[in-house]
Structures are given as structure tokens and as C-alpha cells.
Coordinates of N, CA and C in Angstrom, one line a residue:
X1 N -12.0 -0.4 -11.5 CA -11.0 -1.5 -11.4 C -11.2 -2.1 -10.0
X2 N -11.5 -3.3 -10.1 CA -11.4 -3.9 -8.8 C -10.3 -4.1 -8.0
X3 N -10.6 -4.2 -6.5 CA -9.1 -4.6 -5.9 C -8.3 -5.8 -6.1
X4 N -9.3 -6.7 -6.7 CA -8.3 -7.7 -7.1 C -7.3 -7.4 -8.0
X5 N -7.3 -6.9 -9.3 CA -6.4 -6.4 -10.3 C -5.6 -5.7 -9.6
X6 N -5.6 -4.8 -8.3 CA -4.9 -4.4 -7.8 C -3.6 -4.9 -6.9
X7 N -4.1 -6.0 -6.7 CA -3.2 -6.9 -5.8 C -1.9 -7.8 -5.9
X8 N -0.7 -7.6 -5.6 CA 0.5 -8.3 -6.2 C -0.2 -9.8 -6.3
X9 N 0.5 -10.6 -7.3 CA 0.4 -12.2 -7.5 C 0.7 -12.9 -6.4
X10 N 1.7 -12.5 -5.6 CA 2.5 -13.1 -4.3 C 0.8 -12.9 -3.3
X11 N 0.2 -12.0 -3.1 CA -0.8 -11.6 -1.8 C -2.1 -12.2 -2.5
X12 N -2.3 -12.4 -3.8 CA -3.5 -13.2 -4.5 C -3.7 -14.3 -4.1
X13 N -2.2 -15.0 -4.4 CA -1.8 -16.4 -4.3 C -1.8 -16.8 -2.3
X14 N -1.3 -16.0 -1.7 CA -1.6 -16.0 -0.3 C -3.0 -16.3 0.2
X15 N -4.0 -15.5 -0.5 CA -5.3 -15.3 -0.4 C -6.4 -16.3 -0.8
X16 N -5.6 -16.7 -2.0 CA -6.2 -18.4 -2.7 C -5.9 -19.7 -1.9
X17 N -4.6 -19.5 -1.4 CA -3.9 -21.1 -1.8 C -3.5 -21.0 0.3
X18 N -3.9 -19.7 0.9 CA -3.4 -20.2 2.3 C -4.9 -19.5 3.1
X19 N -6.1 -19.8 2.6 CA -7.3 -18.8 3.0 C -7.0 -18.8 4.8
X20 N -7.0 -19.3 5.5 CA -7.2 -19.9 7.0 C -6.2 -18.1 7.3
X21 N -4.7 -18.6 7.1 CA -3.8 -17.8 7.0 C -4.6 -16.3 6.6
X22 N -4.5 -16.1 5.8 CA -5.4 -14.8 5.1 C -6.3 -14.1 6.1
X23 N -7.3 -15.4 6.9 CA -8.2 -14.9 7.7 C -7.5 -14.1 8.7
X24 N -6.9 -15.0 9.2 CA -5.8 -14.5 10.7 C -5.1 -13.4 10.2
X25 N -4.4 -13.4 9.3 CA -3.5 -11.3 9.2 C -4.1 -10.9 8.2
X26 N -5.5 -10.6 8.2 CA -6.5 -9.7 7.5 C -7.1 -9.2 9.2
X27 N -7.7 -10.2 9.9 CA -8.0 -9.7 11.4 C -6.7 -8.9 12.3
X28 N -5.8 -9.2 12.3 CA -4.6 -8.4 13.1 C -4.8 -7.4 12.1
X29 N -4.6 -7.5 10.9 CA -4.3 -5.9 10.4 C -5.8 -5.2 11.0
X30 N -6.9 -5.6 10.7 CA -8.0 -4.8 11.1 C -7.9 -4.5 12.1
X31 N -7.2 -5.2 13.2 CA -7.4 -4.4 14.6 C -6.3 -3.4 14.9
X32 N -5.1 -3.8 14.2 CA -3.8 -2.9 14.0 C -4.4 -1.4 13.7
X33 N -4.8 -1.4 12.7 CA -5.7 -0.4 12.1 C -6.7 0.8 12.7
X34 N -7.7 -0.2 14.0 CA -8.4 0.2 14.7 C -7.7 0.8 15.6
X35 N -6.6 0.6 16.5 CA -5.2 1.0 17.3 C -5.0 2.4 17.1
X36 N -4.5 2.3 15.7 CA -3.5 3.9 15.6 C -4.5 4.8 15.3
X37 N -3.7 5.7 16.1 CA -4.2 7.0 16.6 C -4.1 8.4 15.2
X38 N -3.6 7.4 14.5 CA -3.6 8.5 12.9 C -4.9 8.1 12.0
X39 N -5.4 9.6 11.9 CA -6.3 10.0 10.8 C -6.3 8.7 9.3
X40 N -7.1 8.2 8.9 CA -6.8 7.2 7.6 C -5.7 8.0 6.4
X41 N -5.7 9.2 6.3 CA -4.9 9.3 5.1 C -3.5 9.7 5.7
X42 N -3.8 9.9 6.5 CA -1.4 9.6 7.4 C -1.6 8.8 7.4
X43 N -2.4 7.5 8.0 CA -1.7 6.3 7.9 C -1.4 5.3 6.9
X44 N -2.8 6.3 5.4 CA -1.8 5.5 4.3 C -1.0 5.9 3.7
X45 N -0.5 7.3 3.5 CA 0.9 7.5 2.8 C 2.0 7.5 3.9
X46 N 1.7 6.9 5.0 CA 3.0 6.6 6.0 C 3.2 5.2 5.3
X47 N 2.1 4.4 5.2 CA 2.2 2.8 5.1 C 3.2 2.9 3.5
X48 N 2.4 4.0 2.7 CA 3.2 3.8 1.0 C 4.9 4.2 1.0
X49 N 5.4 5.0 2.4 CA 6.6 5.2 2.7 C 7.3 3.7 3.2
X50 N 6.9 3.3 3.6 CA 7.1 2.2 4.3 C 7.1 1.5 3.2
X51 N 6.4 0.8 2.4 CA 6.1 0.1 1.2 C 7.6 0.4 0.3
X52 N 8.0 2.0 0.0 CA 9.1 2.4 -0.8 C 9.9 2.3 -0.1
X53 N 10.8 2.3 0.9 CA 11.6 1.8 1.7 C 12.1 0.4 1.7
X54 N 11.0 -0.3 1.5 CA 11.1 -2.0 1.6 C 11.7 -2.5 0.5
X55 N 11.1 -1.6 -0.6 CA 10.6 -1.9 -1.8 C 10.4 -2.7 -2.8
X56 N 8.8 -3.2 -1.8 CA 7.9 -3.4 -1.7 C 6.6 -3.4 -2.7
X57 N 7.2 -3.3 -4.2 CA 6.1 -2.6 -5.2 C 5.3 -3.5 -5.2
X58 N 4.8 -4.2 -5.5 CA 3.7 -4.8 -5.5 C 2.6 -4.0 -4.8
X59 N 2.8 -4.0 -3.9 CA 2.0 -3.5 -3.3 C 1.3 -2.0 -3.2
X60 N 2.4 -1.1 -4.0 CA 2.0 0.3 -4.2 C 0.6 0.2 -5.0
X61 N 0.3 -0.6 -6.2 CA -1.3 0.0 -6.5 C -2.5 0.2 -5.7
X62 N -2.4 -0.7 -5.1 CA -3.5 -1.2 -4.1 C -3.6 -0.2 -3.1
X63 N -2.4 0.3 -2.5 CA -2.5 1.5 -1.1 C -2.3 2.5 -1.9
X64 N -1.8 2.8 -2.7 CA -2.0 4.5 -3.4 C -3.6 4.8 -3.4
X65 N -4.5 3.3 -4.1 CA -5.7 3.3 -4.1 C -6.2 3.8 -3.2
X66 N -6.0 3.4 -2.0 CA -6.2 3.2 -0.3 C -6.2 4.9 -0.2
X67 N -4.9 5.1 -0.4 CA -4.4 6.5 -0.2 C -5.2 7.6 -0.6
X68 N -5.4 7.6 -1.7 CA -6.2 8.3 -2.8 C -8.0 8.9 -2.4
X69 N -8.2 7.3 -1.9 CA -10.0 7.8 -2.0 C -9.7 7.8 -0.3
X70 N -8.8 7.8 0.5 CA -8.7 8.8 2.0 C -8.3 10.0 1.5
X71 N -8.4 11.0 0.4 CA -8.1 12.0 0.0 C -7.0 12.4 0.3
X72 N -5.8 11.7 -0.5 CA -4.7 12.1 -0.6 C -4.2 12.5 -2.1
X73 N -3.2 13.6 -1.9 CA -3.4 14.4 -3.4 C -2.2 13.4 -4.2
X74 N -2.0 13.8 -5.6 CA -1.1 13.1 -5.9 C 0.3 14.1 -5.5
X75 N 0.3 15.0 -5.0 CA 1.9 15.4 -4.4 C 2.2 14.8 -3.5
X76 N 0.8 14.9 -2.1 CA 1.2 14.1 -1.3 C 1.6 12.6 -1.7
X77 N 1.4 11.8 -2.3 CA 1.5 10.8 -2.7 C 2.9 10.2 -3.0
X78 N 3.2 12.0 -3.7 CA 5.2 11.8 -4.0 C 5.7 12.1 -3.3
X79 N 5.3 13.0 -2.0 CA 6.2 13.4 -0.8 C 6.2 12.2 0.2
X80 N 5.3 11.2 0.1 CA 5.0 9.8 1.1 C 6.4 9.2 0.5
X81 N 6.4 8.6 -1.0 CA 7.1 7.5 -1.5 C 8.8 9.0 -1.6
X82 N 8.9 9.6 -1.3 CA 10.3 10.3 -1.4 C 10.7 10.9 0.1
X83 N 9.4 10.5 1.1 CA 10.2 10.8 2.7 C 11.1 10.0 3.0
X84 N 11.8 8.9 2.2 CA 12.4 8.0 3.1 C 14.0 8.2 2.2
X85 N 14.1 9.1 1.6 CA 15.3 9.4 0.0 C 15.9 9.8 1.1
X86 N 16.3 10.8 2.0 CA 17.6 10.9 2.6 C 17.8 9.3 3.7
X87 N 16.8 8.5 4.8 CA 17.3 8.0 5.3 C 18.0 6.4 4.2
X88 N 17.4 6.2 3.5 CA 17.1 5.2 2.4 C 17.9 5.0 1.1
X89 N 18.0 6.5 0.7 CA 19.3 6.6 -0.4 C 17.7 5.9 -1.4
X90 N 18.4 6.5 -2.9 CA 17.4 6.1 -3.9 C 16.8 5.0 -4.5
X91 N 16.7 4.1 -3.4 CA 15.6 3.0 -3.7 C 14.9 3.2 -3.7
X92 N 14.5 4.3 -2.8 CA 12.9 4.6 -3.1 C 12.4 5.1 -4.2
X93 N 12.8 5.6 -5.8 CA 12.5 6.3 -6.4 C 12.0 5.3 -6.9
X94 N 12.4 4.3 -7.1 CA 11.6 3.3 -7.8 C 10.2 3.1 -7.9
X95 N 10.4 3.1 -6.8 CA 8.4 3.4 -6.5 C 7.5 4.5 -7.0
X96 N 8.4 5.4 -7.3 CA 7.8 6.9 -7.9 C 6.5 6.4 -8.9
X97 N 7.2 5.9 -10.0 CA 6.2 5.6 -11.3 C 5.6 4.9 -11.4
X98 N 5.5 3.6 -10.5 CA 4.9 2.5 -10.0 C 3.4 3.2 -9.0
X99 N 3.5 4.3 -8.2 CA 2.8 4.8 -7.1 C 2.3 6.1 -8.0
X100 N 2.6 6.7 -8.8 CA 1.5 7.5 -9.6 C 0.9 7.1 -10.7
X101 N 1.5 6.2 -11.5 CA 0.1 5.2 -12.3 C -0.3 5.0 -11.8
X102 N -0.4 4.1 -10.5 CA -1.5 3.8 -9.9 C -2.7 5.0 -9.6
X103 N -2.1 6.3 -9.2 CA -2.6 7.3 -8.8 C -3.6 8.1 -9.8
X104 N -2.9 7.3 -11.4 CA -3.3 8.3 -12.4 C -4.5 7.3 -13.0
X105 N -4.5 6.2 -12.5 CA -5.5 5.8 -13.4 C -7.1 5.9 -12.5
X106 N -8.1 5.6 -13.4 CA -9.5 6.0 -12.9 C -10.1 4.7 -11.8

């Protein structure tokens, strides 16, 4: 599956219709990135906490992806999208089944 299929319609449409834009916070995130001092697979099931907090789904296929081939398990994957259930209250659950299809498919 390519990353495009992975990508919400909102961040496609960003990508098509505002390229210049796209360039500029595609480069901050890469250097954001290059910054933190976390190992790649904490900083993507931190980012998929973050994501379920907001919630944010669109975006879960694409970074579970992310998540996944930085060898993250699919538990960890449910302990990322469920660290935020006591500060957050159950919005985050939403993201549960949204964040392991993604997880489950090939």
C-alpha cells in the first residue's frame, strides 16, 4: 500500500493544491525530527498519542505505518493511543480501531 492511500484527504489536498506550503512544513518537520533526542519508535507512538488526544484520525493510518516498520508491536500501539484515557477521558478510544486496522493490514 502506498503512502498516499494512507493519507487523510485534508493533508492530500494540502499537498496538491498548496505545494510551496507542503515544502516549508515537510522541511520544519524534518528538522523537528532531526532535534529530538527520542529513539524513532517513542517518537512515533508518542506522536500516535498525540494524534488520539486531538482526535486527530486521519492521520492514524499513515503513523501507525510509521510506527510499525520503527518496530512497534501492535500492544504497544494500544498502550500509545490509550496513554492519554485518564488525562483525556475516552476520546481517545476512538482511535483504537481506526490505529489497529491500520496496524492489521499488510
Amino acid at each position: 500500500m502506498s503512502d498516499k492511500l494512507l493519507i487523510s484527504n485534508a493533508f492530500q489536498t494540502f499537498l496538491t493544491e498548496a505545494p510551496e506550503y507542503h515544502k516549508v512544513w515537510m522541511e520544519t518537520v524534518q528538522k523537528w525530527g532531526a532535534a529530538s533526542q527520542l529513539d524513532r519508535k517513542t517518537e512515533t507512538l508518542s506522536y500516535l498519542s498525540v494524534l488520539a488526544v486531538l482526535r486527530l484520525e486521519g492521520g492514524l493510518p499513515f503513523h501507525v505505518k510509521q510506527a510499525k516498520a520503527a518496530g512497534a508491536t501492535r500492544e504497544e500501539v494500544i498502550s500509545a493511543i490509550l496513554v492519554g484515557l485518564p488525562a483525556a477521558g475516552n476520546v481517545v478510544i476512538q482511535s483504537l480501531p481506526i490505529a489497529l486496522n491500520a496496524y492489521d493490514q499488510d
